[in-house]
Amino acid sequence: MASGRPASVGIVAMEVYFPACCVKQEELEEHDGASKGKYTIGLGQDCLAFCTDLEDVISMSLTVVQSLLEKYCIAPERIGRLEVGSETVIDKSKAIKTCLMQLFEECGNGDIEGVDSTNACYGGTAALQNSLNWIESTAWDGRFALVVAADSAVYAEGAARPTGGAGAVAMLIGPDAPLVMERSFSATHMAHVYDFYKPDLASEYPVVDGKLSQTCYLQALDLCYRRYCAKFEKRQGKPFMLSEADYVVFHAPYNKLVQKSYARLVYNDFVRNPSFVEEDVSAKLQPFATLSPADSLVNRDLEKVAQQVAKKQYDSKVVPSTLLPKELGNMYCASLYAGLATLLHTKTEALHGKRVLMFSYGSGLASSLFSFQVHQGQPPFSVSEIVQKMSISEKLNTRIIVDPKAFVTTMHLMEMRYGAKDFVPVSSHSTLRPGTFYLTEVDALYRRRYSRKISTTKPEIISSNGTNGVQFN
Amino acid sequence: MASGRPASVGIVAMEVYFPACCVKQEELEEHDGASKGKYTIGLGQDCLAFCTDLEDVISMSLTVVQSLLEKYCIAPERIGRLEVGSETVIDKSKAIKTCLMQLFEECGNGDIEGVDSTNACYGGTAALQNSLNWIESTAWDGRFALVVAADSAVYAEGAARPTGGAGAVAMLIGPDAPLVMERSFSATHMAHVYDFYKPDLASEYPVVDGKLSQTCYLQALDLCYRRYCAKFEKRQGKPFMLSEADYVVFHAPYNKLVQKSYARLVYNDFVRNPSFVEEDVSAKLQPFATLSPADSLVNRDLEKVAQQVAKKQYDSKVVPSTLLPKELGNMYCASLYAGLATLLHTKTEALHGKRVLMFSYGSGLASSLFSFQVHQGQPPFSVSEIVQKMSISEKLNTRIIVDPKAFVTTMHLMEMRYGAKDFVPVSSHSTLRPGTFYLTEVDALYRRRYSRKISTTKPEIISSNGTNGVQFN
């Protein structure tokens, strides 16, 4: 092992998975008797992905990890760390990570550090930071780390339900990465607050104070941004302003909050120094220059004006990362990284040499603002290869649009399944894409067994590692 | 920030907390109608610590963190990372870490990375590894990390109940430490197994297959030991054998398993090379030389003989770490680190220059074998200061022995409290030592509020940071 730290540590490969089933927000708002545009314009969402009783956070994690290993031809022995960020609790003690160890059994690799990181939608970011740190530490043994961010976000019937979603992102972490994390600028804000939490242990649904949570999110963004700017200036010897960031990806509970968030950063730049924003922007924000930070967070006029003046930048810097979060809904821990995957998918080669700013927020609360520099990478670990392998368009195009009634029926079924034992899933296998892991049984002792739908795309790889047709316990 | 890694990273300070209430195993076995010696000799346990409805994993974590900061005069601003390892789930989304942020509010330090790490009894070890990695990474900003390992271990009425316990350990992590982790020898084994898990979300009690769990523990120990030995030999150019370790601390579900575990390591040395053990030991183990690893795990004769031949070494290398685990019971994530605290307490100055081997096991499963070298440290961060500040004897001597009937009544109360809302604890405050945080209320929205019992030992520090008499939400 080298005594120095490895260079350019970051994300070297990615894979995205989401269930094929989705409901259209336009149809859902009509079904729910909500006013037209409430979900599509008010929330800014297009579709909502969801799991039937064949899938859960474990099966999605199995699918996305196995798919990444296969697509990039990574032998399982080459993984030295694997950790999961999730808030979808199927078991309060046994980590999702331990279930993923089934994928490494055949090759005999049990020497894989890392467990699950937990705090609402922030767990994936904690896992990512931990993995980056491991590679830069003296504990590193030269192998890759693998980070999984996965969640199934479901809400009780009512106003919050359309903000659900489901998905999983796997990220391979190593040196010489195409997405190099700028470690020393990373800024964090943590606090104690009850904005969204899951204290009703028998229910999958959270307790949510939506208004408080939005304020907490924007306040955390303010604080992280100030700290990021301070760290940047200290290291770079020049002030940070939004012009230094080419793209900004936000944790996306719903798209409308992402729109507000970018506007909030513009307002932050203006307050820090009016010369940090364009003259016409500065002029329009002037009436709000003397608001206290607390007042500025609840001022509706400011919110509107800031979004107006930020619109052009929002379109160029933020919209390229919004497709998956708008099409799938909130994937909790996976949301931010599905946004990053979307950005790669949308901009690909144009990203070379650019800085991507990322804002992670988990209620409770934990938040970080950090950035990547996009590099060339080492084949097969380049942005264009990642984009090709993620095949986001193909995955979106093969979705099954479910009508709202069937969606509600599935939600009822899932309520009965949550925390249940001794059952066999009843949903149709036709909703599973080839290569997808699915639940086959939960026995009388709550032990879960999974299988994998035969892949038609890469049979040679599947059969060689024995995962096809083998039952996973 | 220096471009190189800081030196001698490890545990610079520790604090231990456990509830004052305990039940004697001798009295419990009589009360339960168990055969005499079943809990005391069969399990090897002396007492069992438990929480009343005034305490929980959050209050214990608040207590141990605040106590560490006060005793070592660490200003809260000096903490840059704080993470918790626990499997006691009060909320499925909101991390215990976020509740601890209340202790950092007054000084305005929200810039503290880290959340909760989850996998059965292994979470504390994951948190420790993560913190060590952070300090060795380019993300490190020169501040301390703080690791909390805390759990309340309770079981349904029956055979497993006497293996409960409760406690919390806080560890300050930094460079120039008295306990320097030997990072590059650290060995891990992870696998998918249902030996102990918590799938019944509405209940605090686990589902346990005790026999399977013991086999998994010993098998994981075998695998970690082989990997540790291989890494040691690769780096040091000589084989590792138990004579290289001065002390061995084990995760202790109950003491009897610790006895078996050390014997298992001796058997491992014998199988690797008979010359690694003393001649008389080798002669006595010879009849078991050709057993397969699987058979050796279930061979009762081997178990007995190995414990006999290992007895002398067990007494000198393992017994010095067994006091707290025997007196408090299984503290899940805190168990291994309470063992380490006990070793410091028992051996103190004699530890200088010694190697301490540590085995961490969490069902499901996750396990690691790693080691510390004991150094002089930098005042106030020396072993003797840590021992003085932990004041383990004083804490043990001020316990309240509760009779088994009252213990069972408390367990019934705690069953009703688990996952409940809208209540005020009813237990007597007389069971709380000065300086202890306790639950004052769970409101109709499940929000938990804590207060702190006035400290009579360090009033000047308490009043200066305003935590005394202040209500914690």
Coordinates of C-alpha atoms in Angstrom, one line a residue, chain A residues 1 54 104 178 249 264 303-304 307 313 315 370 380 415 439 473:
Chain A
M1 CA 0.0 0.0 0.0
L54 CA -42.6 -8.2 -5.3
F104 CA -20.4 -11.9 -2.8
P178 CA -14.4 11.0 -13.6
V249 CA -28.1 19.2 -8.1
R264 CA -32.5 30.9 -2.5
E303 CA -39.7 33.7 -3.0
K304 CA -41.6 34.8 -6.2
Q307 CA -37.5 32.5 -8.7
Q313 CA -29.8 30.3 -14.6
D315 CA -32.9 26.4 -16.7
F370 CA -20.3 19.6 -1.7
P380 CA -14.3 2.1 -18.7
E415 CA -49.8 -1.4 4.2
L439 CA -39.2 -11.2 -3.2
N473 CA -32.3 -16.1 1.1

